[in-house]
Short mmCIF file of C-alpha atoms and ligand atoms in Angstrom, two decimals:
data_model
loop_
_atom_site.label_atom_id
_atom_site.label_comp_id
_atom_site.label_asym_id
_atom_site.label_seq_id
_atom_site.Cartn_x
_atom_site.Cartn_y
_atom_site.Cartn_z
CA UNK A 1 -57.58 -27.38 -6.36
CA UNK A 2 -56.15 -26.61 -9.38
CA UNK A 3 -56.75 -28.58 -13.07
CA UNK A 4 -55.59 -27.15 -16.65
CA UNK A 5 -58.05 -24.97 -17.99
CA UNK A 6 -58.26 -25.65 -21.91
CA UNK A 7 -59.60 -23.89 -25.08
CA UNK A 8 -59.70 -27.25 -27.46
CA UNK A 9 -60.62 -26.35 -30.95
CA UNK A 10 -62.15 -29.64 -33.15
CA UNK A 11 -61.88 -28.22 -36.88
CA UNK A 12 -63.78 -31.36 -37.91
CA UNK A 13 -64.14 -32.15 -41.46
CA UNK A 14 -62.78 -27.97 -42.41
CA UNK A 15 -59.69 -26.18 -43.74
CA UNK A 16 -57.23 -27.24 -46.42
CA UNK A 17 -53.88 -27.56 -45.47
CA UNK A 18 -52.78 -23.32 -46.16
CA UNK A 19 -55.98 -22.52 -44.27
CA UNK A 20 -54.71 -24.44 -41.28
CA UNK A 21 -51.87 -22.84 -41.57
CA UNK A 22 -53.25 -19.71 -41.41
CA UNK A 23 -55.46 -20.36 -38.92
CA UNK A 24 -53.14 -21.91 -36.70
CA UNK A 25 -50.29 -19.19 -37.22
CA UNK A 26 -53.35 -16.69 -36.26
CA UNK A 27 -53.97 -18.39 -33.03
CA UNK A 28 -50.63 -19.36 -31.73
CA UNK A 29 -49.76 -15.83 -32.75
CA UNK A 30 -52.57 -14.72 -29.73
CA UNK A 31 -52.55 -17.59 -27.48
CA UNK A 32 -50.40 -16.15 -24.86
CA UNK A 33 -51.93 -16.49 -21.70
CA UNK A 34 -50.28 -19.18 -19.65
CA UNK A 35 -53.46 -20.03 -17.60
CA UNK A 36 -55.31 -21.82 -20.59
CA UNK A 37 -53.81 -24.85 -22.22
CA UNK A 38 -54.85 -24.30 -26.50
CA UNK A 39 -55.24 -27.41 -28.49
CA UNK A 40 -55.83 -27.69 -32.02
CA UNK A 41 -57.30 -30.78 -33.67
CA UNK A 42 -57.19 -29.96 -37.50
CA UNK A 43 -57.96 -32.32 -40.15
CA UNK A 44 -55.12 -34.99 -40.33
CA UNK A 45 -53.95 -33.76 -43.48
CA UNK A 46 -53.07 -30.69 -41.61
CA UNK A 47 -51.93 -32.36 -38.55
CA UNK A 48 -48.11 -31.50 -40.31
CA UNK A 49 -48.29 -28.00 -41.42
CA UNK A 50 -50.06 -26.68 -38.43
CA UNK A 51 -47.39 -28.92 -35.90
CA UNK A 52 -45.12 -26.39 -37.23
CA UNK A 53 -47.01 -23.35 -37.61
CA UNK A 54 -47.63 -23.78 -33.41
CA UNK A 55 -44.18 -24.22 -32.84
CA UNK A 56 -42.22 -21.79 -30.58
CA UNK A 57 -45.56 -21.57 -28.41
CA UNK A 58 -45.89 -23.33 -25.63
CA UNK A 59 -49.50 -22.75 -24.97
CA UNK A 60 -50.91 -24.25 -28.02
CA UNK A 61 -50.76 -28.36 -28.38
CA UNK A 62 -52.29 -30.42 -31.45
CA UNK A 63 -54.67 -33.06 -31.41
CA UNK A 64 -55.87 -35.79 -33.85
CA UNK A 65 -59.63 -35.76 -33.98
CA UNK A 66 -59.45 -39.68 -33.75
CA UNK A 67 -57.00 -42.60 -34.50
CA UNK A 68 -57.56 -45.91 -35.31
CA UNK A 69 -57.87 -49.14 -32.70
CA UNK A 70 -55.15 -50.82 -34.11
CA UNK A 71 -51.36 -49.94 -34.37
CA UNK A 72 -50.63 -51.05 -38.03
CA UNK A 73 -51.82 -53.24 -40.87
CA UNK A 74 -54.95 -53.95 -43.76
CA UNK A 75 -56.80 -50.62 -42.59
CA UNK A 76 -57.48 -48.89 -45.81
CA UNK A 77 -57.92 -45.16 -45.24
CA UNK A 78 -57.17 -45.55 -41.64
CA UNK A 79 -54.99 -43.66 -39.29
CA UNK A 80 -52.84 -44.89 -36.78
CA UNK A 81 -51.58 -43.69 -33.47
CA UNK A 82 -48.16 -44.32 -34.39
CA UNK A 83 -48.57 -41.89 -37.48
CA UNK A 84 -49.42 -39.01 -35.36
CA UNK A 85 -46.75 -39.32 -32.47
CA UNK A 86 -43.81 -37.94 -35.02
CA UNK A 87 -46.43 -34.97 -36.04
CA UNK A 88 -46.09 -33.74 -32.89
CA UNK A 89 -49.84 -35.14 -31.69
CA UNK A 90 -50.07 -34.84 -27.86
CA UNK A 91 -53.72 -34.98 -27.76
CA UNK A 92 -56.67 -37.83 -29.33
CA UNK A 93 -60.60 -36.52 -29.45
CA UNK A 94 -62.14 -40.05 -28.99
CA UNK A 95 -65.79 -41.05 -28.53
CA UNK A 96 -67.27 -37.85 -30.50
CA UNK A 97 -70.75 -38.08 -31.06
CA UNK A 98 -70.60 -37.37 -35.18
CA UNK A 99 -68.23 -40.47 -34.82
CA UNK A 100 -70.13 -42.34 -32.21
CA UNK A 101 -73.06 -41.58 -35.14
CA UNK A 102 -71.71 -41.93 -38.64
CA UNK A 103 -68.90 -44.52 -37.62
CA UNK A 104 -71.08 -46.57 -35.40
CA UNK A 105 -68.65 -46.23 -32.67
CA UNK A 106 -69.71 -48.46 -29.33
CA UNK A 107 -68.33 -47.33 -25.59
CA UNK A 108 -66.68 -51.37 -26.10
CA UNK A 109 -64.58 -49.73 -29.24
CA UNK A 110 -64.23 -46.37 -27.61
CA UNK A 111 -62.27 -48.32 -24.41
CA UNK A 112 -59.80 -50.06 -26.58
CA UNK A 113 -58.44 -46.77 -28.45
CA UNK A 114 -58.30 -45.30 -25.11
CA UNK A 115 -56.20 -48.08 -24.06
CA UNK A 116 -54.28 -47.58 -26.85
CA UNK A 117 -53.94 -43.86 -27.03
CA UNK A 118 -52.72 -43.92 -23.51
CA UNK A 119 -50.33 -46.68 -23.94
CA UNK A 120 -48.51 -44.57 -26.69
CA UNK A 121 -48.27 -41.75 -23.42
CA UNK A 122 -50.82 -39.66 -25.24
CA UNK A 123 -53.95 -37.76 -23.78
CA UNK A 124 -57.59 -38.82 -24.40
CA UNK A 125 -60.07 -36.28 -25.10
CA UNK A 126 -62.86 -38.12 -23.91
CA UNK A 127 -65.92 -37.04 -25.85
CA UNK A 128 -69.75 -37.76 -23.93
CA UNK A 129 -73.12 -36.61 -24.08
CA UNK A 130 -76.45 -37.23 -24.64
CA UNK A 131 -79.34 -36.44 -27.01
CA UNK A 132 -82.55 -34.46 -27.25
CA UNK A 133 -84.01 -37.44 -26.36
CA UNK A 134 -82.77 -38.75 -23.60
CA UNK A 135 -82.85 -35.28 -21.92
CA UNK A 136 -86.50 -34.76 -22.60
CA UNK A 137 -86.92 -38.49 -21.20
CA UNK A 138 -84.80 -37.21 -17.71
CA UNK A 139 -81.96 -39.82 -18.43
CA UNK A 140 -79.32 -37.72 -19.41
CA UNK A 141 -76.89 -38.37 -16.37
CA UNK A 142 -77.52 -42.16 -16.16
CA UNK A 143 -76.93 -41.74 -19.88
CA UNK A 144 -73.29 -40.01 -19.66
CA UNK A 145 -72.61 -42.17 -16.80
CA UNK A 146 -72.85 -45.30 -18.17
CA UNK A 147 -70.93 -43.91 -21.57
CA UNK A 148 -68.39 -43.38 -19.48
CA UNK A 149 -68.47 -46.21 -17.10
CA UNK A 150 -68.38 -48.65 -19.85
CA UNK A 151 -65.27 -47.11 -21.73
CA UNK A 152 -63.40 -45.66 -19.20
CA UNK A 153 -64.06 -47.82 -15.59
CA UNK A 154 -61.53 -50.71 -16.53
CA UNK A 155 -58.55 -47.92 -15.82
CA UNK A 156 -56.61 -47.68 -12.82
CA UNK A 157 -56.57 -44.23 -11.13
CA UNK A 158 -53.25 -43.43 -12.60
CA UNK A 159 -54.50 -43.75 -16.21
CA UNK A 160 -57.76 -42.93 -15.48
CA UNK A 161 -55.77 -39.50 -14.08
CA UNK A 162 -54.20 -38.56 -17.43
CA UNK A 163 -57.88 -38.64 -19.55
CA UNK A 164 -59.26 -35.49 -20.33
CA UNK A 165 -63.43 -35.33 -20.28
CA UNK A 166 -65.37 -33.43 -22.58
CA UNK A 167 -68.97 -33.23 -22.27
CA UNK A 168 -70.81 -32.45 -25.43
CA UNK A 169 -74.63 -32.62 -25.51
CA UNK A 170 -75.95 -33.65 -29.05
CA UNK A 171 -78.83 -30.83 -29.02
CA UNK A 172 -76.44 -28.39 -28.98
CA UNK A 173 -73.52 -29.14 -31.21
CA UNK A 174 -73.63 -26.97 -34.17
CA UNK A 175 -77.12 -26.26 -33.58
CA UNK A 176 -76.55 -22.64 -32.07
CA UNK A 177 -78.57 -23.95 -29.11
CA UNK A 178 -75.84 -24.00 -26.06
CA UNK A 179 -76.49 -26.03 -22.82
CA UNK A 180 -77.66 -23.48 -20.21
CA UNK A 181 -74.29 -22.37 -17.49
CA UNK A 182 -76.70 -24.06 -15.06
CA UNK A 183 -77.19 -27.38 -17.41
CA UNK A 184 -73.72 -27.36 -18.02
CA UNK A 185 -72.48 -26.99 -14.55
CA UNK A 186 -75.09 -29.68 -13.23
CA UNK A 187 -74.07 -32.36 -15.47
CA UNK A 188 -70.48 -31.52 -14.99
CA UNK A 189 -70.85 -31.82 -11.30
CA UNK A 190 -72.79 -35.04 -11.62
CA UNK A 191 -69.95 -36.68 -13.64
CA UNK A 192 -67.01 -35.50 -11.42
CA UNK A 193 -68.99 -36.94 -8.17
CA UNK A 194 -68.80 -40.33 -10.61
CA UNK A 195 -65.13 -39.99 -11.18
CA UNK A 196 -64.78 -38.98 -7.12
CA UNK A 197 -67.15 -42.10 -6.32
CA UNK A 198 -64.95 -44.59 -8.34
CA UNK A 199 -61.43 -43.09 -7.94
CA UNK A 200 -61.65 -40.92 -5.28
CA UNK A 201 -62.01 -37.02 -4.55
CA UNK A 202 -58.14 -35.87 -5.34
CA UNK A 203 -58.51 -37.66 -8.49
CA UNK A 204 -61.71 -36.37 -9.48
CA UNK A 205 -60.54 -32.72 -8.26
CA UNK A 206 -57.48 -33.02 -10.58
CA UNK A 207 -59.87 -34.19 -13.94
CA UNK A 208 -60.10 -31.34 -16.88
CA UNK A 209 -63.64 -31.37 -17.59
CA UNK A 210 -64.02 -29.49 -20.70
CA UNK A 211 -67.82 -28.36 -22.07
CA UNK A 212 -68.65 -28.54 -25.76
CA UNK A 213 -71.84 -27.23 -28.11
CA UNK A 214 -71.93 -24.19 -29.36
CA UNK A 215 -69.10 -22.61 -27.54
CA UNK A 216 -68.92 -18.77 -28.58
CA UNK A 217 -66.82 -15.78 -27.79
CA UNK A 218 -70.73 -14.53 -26.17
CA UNK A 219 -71.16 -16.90 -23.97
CA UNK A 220 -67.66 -18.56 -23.08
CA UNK A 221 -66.96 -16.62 -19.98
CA UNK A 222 -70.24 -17.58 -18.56
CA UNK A 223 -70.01 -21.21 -19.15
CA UNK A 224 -66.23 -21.31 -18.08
CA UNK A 225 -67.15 -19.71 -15.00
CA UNK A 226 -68.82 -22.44 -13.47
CA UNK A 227 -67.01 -24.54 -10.98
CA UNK A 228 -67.34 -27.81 -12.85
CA UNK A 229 -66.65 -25.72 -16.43
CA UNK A 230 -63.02 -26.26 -17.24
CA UNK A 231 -63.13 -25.02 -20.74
CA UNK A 232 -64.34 -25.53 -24.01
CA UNK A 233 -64.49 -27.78 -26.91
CA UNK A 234 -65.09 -25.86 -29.55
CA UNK A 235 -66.14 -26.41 -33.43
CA UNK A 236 -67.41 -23.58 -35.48
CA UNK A 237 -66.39 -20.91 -33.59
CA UNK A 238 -62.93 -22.35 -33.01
CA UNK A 239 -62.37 -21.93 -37.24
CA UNK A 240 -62.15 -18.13 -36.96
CA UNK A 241 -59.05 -16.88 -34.96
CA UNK A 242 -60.33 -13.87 -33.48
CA UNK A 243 -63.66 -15.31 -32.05
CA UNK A 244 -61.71 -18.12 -30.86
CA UNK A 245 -59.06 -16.07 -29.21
CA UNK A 246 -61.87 -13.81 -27.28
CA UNK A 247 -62.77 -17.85 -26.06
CA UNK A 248 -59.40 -18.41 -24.98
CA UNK A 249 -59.44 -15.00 -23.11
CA UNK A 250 -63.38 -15.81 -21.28
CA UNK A 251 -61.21 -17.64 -18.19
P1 LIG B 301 -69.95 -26.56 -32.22
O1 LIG B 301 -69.09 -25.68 -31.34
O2 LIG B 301 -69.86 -26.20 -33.66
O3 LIG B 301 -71.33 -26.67 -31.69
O4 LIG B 301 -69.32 -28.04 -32.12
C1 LIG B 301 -69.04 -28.56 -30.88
C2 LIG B 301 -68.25 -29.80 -31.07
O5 LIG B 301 -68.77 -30.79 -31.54
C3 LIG B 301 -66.83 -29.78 -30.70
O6 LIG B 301 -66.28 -31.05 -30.71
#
């Protein structure tokens, strides 16, 4: 079986548009290893400067950190899909949890930009996970299960084939606290038996399940080395080039 292994790094709400740059010059510069897939998501007022600053490396993509539901129209401060394609934008973060938080974002919502996102022939990074909460309570794989039953089910197995899954527990993003390899791995392998229940075992083989929550160059390589552990989402650590290139090298 083999699946892309990616190093995704969400830059959230940081950098100006010359630190992107620089960042992203830094990174491209080092991302040279053919075996992991790097994607940026910068702020999307550096979506433009950093499209070019990765150019000439294959290895490195860009990603929006979300897009709006609807192609055009009254959507002050809004950003749509169709603004990103000409930036170069291969890749959409959808379904975050600081989104699914501060923007009130519902699984209902989260299946129509995927629907849309993949209509435009661009790839879904498919954010889930659960909270302190739930895990405590013992619910956190019905939890992720149903978050991504309800947005992503309605697919067929073709389009359902070009998503890419990130599992992101809320206790541990940005909290220093990471998920455990053996927490990690455990969910991981409880969502791709989902995926292999409703679409089948080739399909769910084939699915980039990426891990995400306090990522770091310490414990990458243990994390990534789990079966289920296809790489990382990555915030904090991913807005320092040299800690985020020792990530990229933990495969
Ligand atoms: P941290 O790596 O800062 O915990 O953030 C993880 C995250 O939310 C990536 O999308």
């Amino acid at each position: 079986m083999s699946r892309q292994l990616i190093a995704a790094g969400n830059w959230k709400m940081n950098t100006n548009y010359e630190e992107g740059i620089a960042l992203a010059s830094a990174i491209a510069e080092n991302a040279k290893d053919p075996k992991c897939l790097v994607v940026l998501a910068p702020p999307f007022t550096s979506l433009a400067g950093v499209s070019q600053a990765i150019k000439g490396n294959p290895n490195v993509k860009l990603a929006a950190q979300n897009c709006h539901e609807k192609e055009k129209g009254a959507y002050t401060g809004e950003i749509s899909i169709d603004m990103l394609i000409p930036l170069g934008v291969e890749y959409v973060i959808l379904g975050h949890s600081e989104r699914r938080e501060y923007n009130k974002e519902s699984n209902a919502l989260l299946a129509t930009k995927t629907d849309l996102v993949l209509s435009k022939g661009l790839t879904p990074i498919f954010c889930c996970g659960e909270s302190l909460d739930i895990r405590n309570a013992g619910n956190h794989i019905d939890f992720v299960a149903n978050q991504l039953k309800e947005s992503l089910f309605h697919l067929d197995a073709e389009a359902f084939g070009k998503i890419v899954i990130a599992y992101e527990p809320i206790w541990a993003i940005g909290t220093g606290v990471t998920a455990s390899p053996q927490q990690a791995q455990e969910m991981q392998a409880a969502i791709r038996g989902l995926f292999a229940d409703q679409y089948g075992a080739e399909v769910a083989d084939a699915t980039t399940i990426l891990y995400g929550g306090s990522v770091k160059p310490a414990n990458a390589e243990e994390l990534f080395a789990n079966p289920d552990v296809d790489g990382g989402l990555v915030g904090g650590a991913s807005l320092n080039a040299e800690g985020f290139t020792a990530i990229i090298n933990a495969f």
